[in-house]
Amino acid sequence: RMKAGREHVIPLSPPALALLQKAATYREARSPLVFPGQRGAKPLSDMTLTKICRDAKIEAVPHGFRSSFRDWVAEETTFDGDIAEMALAHAIGNKVEAAYRRGNLLDKRRVMMEAWASYVTCNMDDTTHA
């Protein structure tokens, strides 16, 4: 569920699934979450990722990953912008369009996310995918 409490289904690429499967092997018994926060019932804070980037002297911020994805869709692909916006769980600004849009474009988003996974892992050798 997103911040607004709405369900958001995410089609995961094979590299993303492999990463989650590896992360799950480190799961703590105190929480069913793959990435638990200090309080096991709540997820890891996005500010934790920001601190990790800052401490590692990485000039990136977690929200920038979302922006990079959106820029890639717009500049490097022919995927429709609406599909990218839906992948990012952005609300539809036009109230009339929002009232009529019922689907989640899952099959189209799956193709797009597999292309994104290929793009971001293209320079990685097989041992670093998971």
mmCIF file of N, CA and C in Angstrom, residues 2 8 12-13 15-16 36 38 40 44 59-60 71-72 79 90 95 97 101-102 105-107 111 117 120-121 124:
data_model
loop_
_atom_site.group_PDB
_atom_site.id
_atom_site.type_symbol
_atom_site.label_atom_id
_atom_site.label_comp_id
_atom_site.label_asym_id
_atom_site.label_seq_id
_atom_site.Cartn_x
_atom_site.Cartn_y
_atom_site.Cartn_z
ATOM 1 N N MET A 2 0.388 2.248 -0.690
ATOM 2 C CA MET A 2 1.125 3.501 -0.779
ATOM 3 C C MET A 2 0.752 4.410 0.388
ATOM 4 N N HIS A 8 -1.047 -0.832 -4.427
ATOM 5 C CA HIS A 8 -0.245 -0.588 -5.628
ATOM 6 C C HIS A 8 0.490 -1.878 -5.964
ATOM 7 N N LEU A 12 7.493 -7.204 -10.704
ATOM 8 C CA LEU A 12 8.931 -7.233 -10.461
ATOM 9 C C LEU A 12 9.648 -8.019 -11.553
ATOM 10 N N SER A 13 10.783 -7.494 -11.971
ATOM 11 C CA SER A 13 11.610 -8.160 -12.974
ATOM 12 C C SER A 13 12.357 -9.311 -12.308
ATOM 13 N N PRO A 15 15.611 -9.829 -12.076
ATOM 14 C CA PRO A 15 16.692 -9.363 -11.183
ATOM 15 C C PRO A 15 16.160 -8.796 -9.865
ATOM 16 N N ALA A 16 15.018 -8.103 -9.900
ATOM 17 C CA ALA A 16 14.441 -7.565 -8.662
ATOM 18 C C ALA A 16 13.984 -8.703 -7.757
ATOM 19 N N PRO A 36 12.872 -4.390 7.569
ATOM 20 C CA PRO A 36 12.195 -3.796 8.725
ATOM 21 C C PRO A 36 12.943 -2.577 9.248
ATOM 22 N N GLN A 38 13.475 0.106 12.772
ATOM 23 C CA GLN A 38 13.840 -0.121 14.177
ATOM 24 C C GLN A 38 12.733 -0.839 14.931
ATOM 25 N N GLY A 40 10.048 -3.431 14.435
ATOM 26 C CA GLY A 40 9.854 -4.511 13.477
ATOM 27 C C GLY A 40 8.569 -4.482 12.682
ATOM 28 N N LEU A 44 11.598 -0.093 6.891
ATOM 29 C CA LEU A 44 12.772 0.769 6.944
ATOM 30 C C LEU A 44 12.406 2.145 6.414
ATOM 31 N N GLU A 59 26.664 10.608 -4.248
ATOM 32 C CA GLU A 59 25.968 11.849 -4.574
ATOM 33 C C GLU A 59 24.600 11.587 -5.193
ATOM 34 N N ALA A 60 23.879 10.682 -4.608
ATOM 35 C CA ALA A 60 22.536 10.342 -5.080
ATOM 36 C C ALA A 60 21.624 10.296 -3.870
ATOM 37 N N ASP A 71 12.959 9.789 -16.131
ATOM 38 C CA ASP A 71 13.743 10.386 -17.221
ATOM 39 C C ASP A 71 14.081 9.342 -18.279
ATOM 40 N N TRP A 72 14.456 8.147 -17.847
ATOM 41 C CA TRP A 72 14.777 7.072 -18.791
ATOM 42 C C TRP A 72 13.577 6.750 -19.667
ATOM 43 N N PHE A 79 7.894 3.892 -24.323
ATOM 44 C CA PHE A 79 6.792 3.589 -23.413
ATOM 45 C C PHE A 79 5.981 4.857 -23.176
ATOM 46 N N HIS A 90 1.826 7.561 -9.175
ATOM 47 C CA HIS A 90 1.396 8.957 -9.158
ATOM 48 C C HIS A 90 -0.096 9.042 -9.423
ATOM 49 N N LYS A 95 -9.349 14.936 -12.985
ATOM 50 C CA LYS A 95 -10.378 14.220 -12.224
ATOM 51 C C LYS A 95 -11.299 13.385 -13.108
ATOM 52 N N GLU A 97 -10.492 11.979 -16.076
ATOM 53 C CA GLU A 97 -9.726 10.801 -16.495
ATOM 54 C C GLU A 97 -9.572 9.823 -15.333
ATOM 55 N N ARG A 101 -10.535 5.766 -15.370
ATOM 56 C CA ARG A 101 -9.442 4.792 -15.467
ATOM 57 C C ARG A 101 -9.597 3.747 -14.375
ATOM 58 N N ARG A 102 -9.838 2.513 -14.793
ATOM 59 C CA ARG A 102 -10.081 1.435 -13.834
ATOM 60 C C ARG A 102 -8.930 0.422 -13.794
ATOM 61 N N LEU A 105 -2.840 -1.409 -15.932
ATOM 62 C CA LEU A 105 -1.831 -1.545 -16.999
ATOM 63 C C LEU A 105 -0.697 -2.495 -16.601
ATOM 64 N N LEU A 106 -1.017 -3.515 -15.823
ATOM 65 C CA LEU A 106 0.002 -4.392 -15.265
ATOM 66 C C LEU A 106 0.865 -5.072 -16.327
ATOM 67 N N ASP A 107 0.262 -5.592 -17.385
ATOM 68 C CA ASP A 107 1.058 -6.277 -18.413
ATOM 69 C C ASP A 107 2.021 -5.309 -19.096
ATOM 70 N N VAL A 111 6.359 -5.282 -18.883
ATOM 71 C CA VAL A 111 7.303 -5.166 -19.996
ATOM 72 C C VAL A 111 8.259 -3.992 -19.753
ATOM 73 N N ALA A 117 14.995 -3.003 -15.820
ATOM 74 C CA ALA A 117 15.951 -3.902 -15.166
ATOM 75 C C ALA A 117 17.118 -4.211 -16.096
ATOM 76 N N VAL A 120 19.352 -0.998 -16.209
ATOM 77 C CA VAL A 120 20.173 -0.689 -15.031
ATOM 78 C C VAL A 120 21.168 -1.789 -14.694
ATOM 79 N N THR A 121 20.980 -2.974 -15.244
ATOM 80 C CA THR A 121 21.924 -4.058 -14.967
ATOM 81 C C THR A 121 22.813 -4.379 -16.158
ATOM 82 N N MET A 124 26.533 -4.868 -15.472
ATOM 83 C CA MET A 124 26.866 -5.692 -14.312
ATOM 84 C C MET A 124 27.167 -7.116 -14.765
#
